[in-house]
PDB file of C-alpha atoms in Angstrom:
ATOM      1  CA  UNK A   1      -0.256  -0.195   0.320  1.00 68.00           C
ATOM      2  CA  UNK A   2       2.985   2.126   0.304  1.00 71.00           C
ATOM      3  CA  UNK A   3       3.337   2.830  -3.556  1.00 82.00           C
ATOM      4  CA  UNK A   4      -0.180   3.994  -3.727  1.00 90.00           C
ATOM      5  CA  UNK A   5      -1.009   7.673  -2.836  1.00 91.00           C
ATOM      6  CA  UNK A   6      -3.386   7.542  -0.184  1.00 94.00           C
ATOM      7  CA  UNK A   7      -7.093   7.763  -1.101  1.00 97.00           C
ATOM      8  CA  UNK A   8      -9.936   9.343  -0.334  1.00 97.00           C
ATOM      9  CA  UNK A   9     -13.095   6.329  -1.147  1.00 98.00           C
ATOM     10  CA  UNK A  10     -11.086   2.719  -1.770  1.00 98.00           C
ATOM     11  CA  UNK A  11     -13.208  -0.319  -2.626  1.00 98.00           C
ATOM     12  CA  UNK A  12     -12.046  -4.319  -1.571  1.00 98.00           C
ATOM     13  CA  UNK A  13     -14.070  -6.169  -4.184  1.00 97.00           C
ATOM     14  CA  UNK A  14     -15.151  -9.634  -2.361  1.00 96.00           C
ATOM     15  CA  UNK A  15     -13.408  -8.774  -0.347  1.00 96.00           C
ATOM     16  CA  UNK A  16     -15.011 -11.453   2.220  1.00 96.00           C
ATOM     17  CA  UNK A  17     -15.323 -10.770   6.092  1.00 96.00           C
ATOM     18  CA  UNK A  18     -13.280  -7.988   5.917  1.00 96.00           C
ATOM     19  CA  UNK A  19      -9.781  -8.275   6.488  1.00 95.00           C
ATOM     20  CA  UNK A  20      -8.545  -6.020   3.971  1.00 96.00           C
ATOM     21  CA  UNK A  21     -11.578  -3.394   4.077  1.00 96.00           C
ATOM     22  CA  UNK A  22     -10.046  -3.675   8.304  1.00 95.00           C
ATOM     23  CA  UNK A  23      -6.295  -3.121   6.841  1.00 95.00           C
ATOM     24  CA  UNK A  24      -6.833  -0.430   3.997  1.00 96.00           C
ATOM     25  CA  UNK A  25      -8.924   1.701   7.331  1.00 95.00           C
ATOM     26  CA  UNK A  26      -6.351   1.776   9.551  1.00 93.00           C
ATOM     27  CA  UNK A  27      -3.546   2.466   6.811  1.00 94.00           C
ATOM     28  CA  UNK A  28      -5.755   5.636   5.272  1.00 95.00           C
ATOM     29  CA  UNK A  29      -6.738   7.026   8.068  1.00 93.00           C
ATOM     30  CA  UNK A  30      -8.626  10.274   6.358  1.00 94.00           C
ATOM     31  CA  UNK A  31     -10.155   7.705   3.748  1.00 96.00           C
ATOM     32  CA  UNK A  32     -13.344   6.044   2.990  1.00 97.00           C
ATOM     33  CA  UNK A  33     -13.351   2.094   3.002  1.00 97.00           C
ATOM     34  CA  UNK A  34     -16.082  -0.159   1.137  1.00 97.00           C
ATOM     35  CA  UNK A  35     -15.703  -3.544   0.948  1.00 97.00           C
ATOM     36  CA  UNK A  36     -18.188  -5.323  -1.620  1.00 97.00           C
ATOM     37  CA  UNK A  37     -19.361  -9.465  -2.015  1.00 97.00           C
ATOM     38  CA  UNK A  38     -21.420 -11.819  -3.521  1.00 96.00           C
ATOM     39  CA  UNK A  39     -22.275 -13.998   0.389  1.00 97.00           C
ATOM     40  CA  UNK A  40     -24.771 -11.983   2.408  1.00 96.00           C
ATOM     41  CA  UNK A  41     -22.389 -13.926   5.647  1.00 97.00           C
ATOM     42  CA  UNK A  42     -19.409 -12.160   4.935  1.00 97.00           C
ATOM     43  CA  UNK A  43     -20.458  -9.466   5.004  1.00 96.00           C
ATOM     44  CA  UNK A  44     -23.018  -9.918   8.087  1.00 95.00           C
ATOM     45  CA  UNK A  45     -19.373 -10.947   9.729  1.00 96.00           C
ATOM     46  CA  UNK A  46     -17.354  -8.183   8.416  1.00 95.00           C
ATOM     47  CA  UNK A  47     -20.158  -5.597   9.975  1.00 93.00           C
ATOM     48  CA  UNK A  48     -19.315  -7.543  12.838  1.00 93.00           C
ATOM     49  CA  UNK A  49     -16.362  -6.555  13.394  1.00 91.00           C
ATOM     50  CA  UNK A  50     -16.390  -2.856  12.597  1.00 89.00           C
ATOM     51  CA  UNK A  51     -18.494  -1.629  15.455  1.00 76.00           C
ATOM     52  CA  UNK A  52     -19.531   1.725  16.287  1.00 66.00           C
ATOM     53  CA  UNK A  53     -18.538   4.291  13.278  1.00 75.00           C
ATOM     54  CA  UNK A  54     -20.089   7.437  13.838  1.00 72.00           C
ATOM     55  CA  UNK A  55     -17.668   8.787  10.830  1.00 79.00           C
ATOM     56  CA  UNK A  56     -18.942   5.822   7.839  1.00 84.00           C
ATOM     57  CA  UNK A  57     -15.291   5.029   7.293  1.00 94.00           C
ATOM     58  CA  UNK A  58     -15.841   1.985   6.894  1.00 96.00           C
ATOM     59  CA  UNK A  59     -18.903   0.055   5.389  1.00 95.00           C
ATOM     60  CA  UNK A  60     -20.256  -3.212   3.275  1.00 96.00           C
ATOM     61  CA  UNK A  61     -22.777  -4.336   0.657  1.00 96.00           C
ATOM     62  CA  UNK A  62     -23.412  -7.114  -0.475  1.00 97.00           C
ATOM     63  CA  UNK A  63     -23.315  -7.382  -3.677  1.00 96.00           C
ATOM     64  CA  UNK A  64     -21.191  -9.577  -7.616  1.00 95.00           C
ATOM     65  CA  UNK A  65     -18.539  -8.136  -9.092  1.00 94.00           C
ATOM     66  CA  UNK A  66     -20.155  -7.465 -11.909  1.00 95.00           C
ATOM     67  CA  UNK A  67     -22.870  -5.705 -10.537  1.00 96.00           C
ATOM     68  CA  UNK A  68     -21.275  -3.055  -7.279  1.00 96.00           C
ATOM     69  CA  UNK A  69     -23.961  -0.952  -6.294  1.00 96.00           C
ATOM     70  CA  UNK A  70     -22.065   2.906  -6.765  1.00 97.00           C
ATOM     71  CA  UNK A  71     -21.638   4.955  -8.433  1.00 97.00           C
ATOM     72  CA  UNK A  72     -18.704   5.512 -11.710  1.00 98.00           C
ATOM     73  CA  UNK A  73     -16.180   7.146 -11.114  1.00 97.00           C
ATOM     74  CA  UNK A  74     -16.306   6.511  -7.690  1.00 97.00           C
ATOM     75  CA  UNK A  75     -13.172   5.267  -5.814  1.00 98.00           C
ATOM     76  CA  UNK A  76      -9.602   6.318  -6.092  1.00 97.00           C
ATOM     77  CA  UNK A  77      -8.304   2.724  -5.172  1.00 98.00           C
ATOM     78  CA  UNK A  78      -9.542  -0.632  -6.060  1.00 98.00           C
ATOM     79  CA  UNK A  79      -8.405  -3.560  -4.521  1.00 97.00           C
ATOM     80  CA  UNK A  80      -8.362  -7.220  -4.798  1.00 96.00           C
ATOM     81  CA  UNK A  81      -6.699  -9.823  -2.714  1.00 94.00           C
ATOM     82  CA  UNK A  82      -6.807 -13.553  -4.095  1.00 91.00           C
ATOM     83  CA  UNK A  83      -9.597 -12.893  -6.958  1.00 86.00           C
ATOM     84  CA  UNK A  84     -10.091 -10.649 -10.043  1.00 86.00           C
ATOM     85  CA  UNK A  85     -12.182  -7.737 -10.688  1.00 91.00           C
ATOM     86  CA  UNK A  86     -14.671  -7.416 -12.873  1.00 95.00           C
ATOM     87  CA  UNK A  87     -13.217  -5.989 -15.668  1.00 96.00           C
ATOM     88  CA  UNK A  88     -16.069  -3.704 -16.727  1.00 96.00           C
ATOM     89  CA  UNK A  89     -17.468  -2.695 -13.180  1.00 97.00           C
ATOM     90  CA  UNK A  90     -13.470  -1.588 -12.329  1.00 97.00           C
ATOM     91  CA  UNK A  91     -12.864   0.267 -14.573  1.00 97.00           C
ATOM     92  CA  UNK A  92     -16.838   1.599 -14.588  1.00 98.00           C
ATOM     93  CA  UNK A  93     -16.627   2.271 -10.335  1.00 98.00           C
ATOM     94  CA  UNK A  94     -12.259   4.007 -10.412  1.00 98.00           C
ATOM     95  CA  UNK A  95     -11.642   7.973 -11.692  1.00 97.00           C
ATOM     96  CA  UNK A  96      -9.100   8.236 -13.727  1.00 97.00           C
ATOM     97  CA  UNK A  97      -5.768   8.427 -11.909  1.00 96.00           C
ATOM     98  CA  UNK A  98      -6.516   5.557  -9.457  1.00 97.00           C
ATOM     99  CA  UNK A  99      -5.770   2.817  -8.187  1.00 97.00           C
ATOM    100  CA  UNK A 100      -5.988  -1.019  -7.961  1.00 97.00           C
ATOM    101  CA  UNK A 101      -3.754  -3.273  -6.761  1.00 96.00           C
ATOM    102  CA  UNK A 102      -4.449  -7.074  -7.397  1.00 94.00           C
ATOM    103  CA  UNK A 103      -2.320  -9.465  -4.179  1.00 92.00           C
ATOM    104  CA  UNK A 104      -1.743 -12.884  -3.906  1.00 90.00           C
ATOM    105  CA  UNK A 105      -1.067 -14.750  -1.439  1.00 87.00           C
ATOM    106  CA  UNK A 106      -0.896 -17.869  -3.306  1.00 82.00           C
ATOM    107  CA  UNK A 107       2.176 -18.995  -5.425  1.00 78.00           C
ATOM    108  CA  UNK A 108       0.729 -18.830  -8.871  1.00 73.00           C
ATOM    109  CA  UNK A 109       0.335 -21.602 -11.644  1.00 75.00           C
ATOM    110  CA  UNK A 110      -0.159 -21.702 -15.338  1.00 74.00           C
ATOM    111  CA  UNK A 111      -3.325 -21.150 -15.175  1.00 73.00           C
ATOM    112  CA  UNK A 112      -3.394 -18.518 -12.925  1.00 75.00           C
ATOM    113  CA  UNK A 113      -0.649 -16.715 -14.933  1.00 78.00           C
ATOM    114  CA  UNK A 114      -2.667 -17.493 -17.930  1.00 81.00           C
ATOM    115  CA  UNK A 115      -5.829 -15.590 -16.037  1.00 84.00           C
ATOM    116  CA  UNK A 116      -3.278 -13.115 -14.823  1.00 86.00           C
ATOM    117  CA  UNK A 117      -2.643 -12.027 -19.072  1.00 89.00           C
ATOM    118  CA  UNK A 118      -5.875 -12.800 -19.996  1.00 92.00           C
ATOM    119  CA  UNK A 119      -7.371 -10.262 -17.265  1.00 92.00           C
ATOM    120  CA  UNK A 120      -4.202  -7.398 -17.806  1.00 93.00           C
ATOM    121  CA  UNK A 121      -5.022  -7.697 -21.303  1.00 95.00           C
ATOM    122  CA  UNK A 122      -9.425  -6.235 -20.927  1.00 95.00           C
ATOM    123  CA  UNK A 123      -7.760  -3.960 -17.980  1.00 96.00           C
ATOM    124  CA  UNK A 124      -5.321  -2.411 -20.770  1.00 95.00           C
ATOM    125  CA  UNK A 125      -8.426  -1.733 -23.078  1.00 96.00           C
ATOM    126  CA  UNK A 126     -10.475  -0.519 -20.789  1.00 96.00           C
ATOM    127  CA  UNK A 127      -7.364   2.237 -19.740  1.00 96.00           C
ATOM    128  CA  UNK A 128      -6.165   0.642 -16.543  1.00 97.00           C
ATOM    129  CA  UNK A 129      -2.541   0.276 -16.956  1.00 96.00           C
ATOM    130  CA  UNK A 130      -0.251  -2.002 -14.989  1.00 95.00           C
ATOM    131  CA  UNK A 131       1.966   0.421 -13.969  1.00 94.00           C
ATOM    132  CA  UNK A 132       4.222  -2.642 -10.979  1.00 92.00           C
ATOM    133  CA  UNK A 133       4.640  -6.348 -10.213  1.00 90.00           C
ATOM    134  CA  UNK A 134       6.534  -8.282  -7.805  1.00 88.00           C
ATOM    135  CA  UNK A 135       6.899 -11.454  -5.540  1.00 84.00           C
ATOM    136  CA  UNK A 136       5.413 -11.354  -1.731  1.00 83.00           C
ATOM    137  CA  UNK A 137       6.144 -13.915   0.664  1.00 82.00           C
ATOM    138  CA  UNK A 138       4.198 -17.105  -1.612  1.00 85.00           C
ATOM    139  CA  UNK A 139       2.534 -15.115  -3.849  1.00 86.00           C
ATOM    140  CA  UNK A 140       2.458 -11.553  -6.073  1.00 89.00           C
ATOM    141  CA  UNK A 141       1.017  -8.386  -6.348  1.00 91.00           C
ATOM    142  CA  UNK A 142       0.190  -5.912  -9.397  1.00 93.00           C
ATOM    143  CA  UNK A 143      -0.384  -2.228  -9.019  1.00 95.00           C
ATOM    144  CA  UNK A 144      -2.363  -0.525 -12.341  1.00 96.00           C
ATOM    145  CA  UNK A 145      -3.460   3.119 -12.904  1.00 97.00           C
ATOM    146  CA  UNK A 146      -6.684   4.290 -14.419  1.00 97.00           C
ATOM    147  CA  UNK A 147      -5.453   7.910 -17.006  1.00 93.00           C
ATOM    148  CA  UNK A 148      -6.328  10.555 -17.319  1.00 85.00           C
ATOM    149  CA  UNK A 149      -6.683  12.980 -13.972  1.00 65.00           C
ATOM    150  CA  UNK A 150      -5.138  12.228 -11.106  1.00 51.00           C
ATOM    151  CA  UNK A 151      -5.280  10.406  -7.633  1.00 43.00           C
ATOM    152  CA  UNK A 152      -7.378  11.415  -4.566  1.00 41.00           C
ATOM    153  CA  UNK A 153      -8.049  14.208  -6.367  1.00 39.00           C
ATOM    154  CA  UNK A 154     -12.222  16.026  -5.076  1.00 36.00           C
ATOM    155  CA  UNK A 155     -14.402  15.656  -8.067  1.00 34.00           C
ATOM    156  CA  UNK A 156     -17.620  15.957  -6.911  1.00 30.00           C
TER     157      UNK A 156
END
């Protein structure tokens, strides 16, 4: 996370029980962080971890990755951990200049590498270019940026 500018709004796609969302909320103290997951049970468990959040900085919503319930150009940062974001929805909700972080905690397989190539080709077609990729522990991470604008700029 040290490699991305502090976001105003961040989204974790397929957030499960919210660990990545809570991590981002701790790392970026002024950001509003949202988690979306298709499992209503996971969303209930994640919401229970938040406790009292008077500022509304952290929230979770049940949603499929291909139908995110957020406005266009809303997030400065979209994160996927151990999964792949839906390309069209990621491009739709990400602001110009915003970042995408895809992290895998598991070792890569030949099939996963093929899926990655397809994913990055699709993101590139939507104006999202990979800027960095590296190994991390047993897994890896990649960072991409959406063309145009500057990350963190408030355009509301």
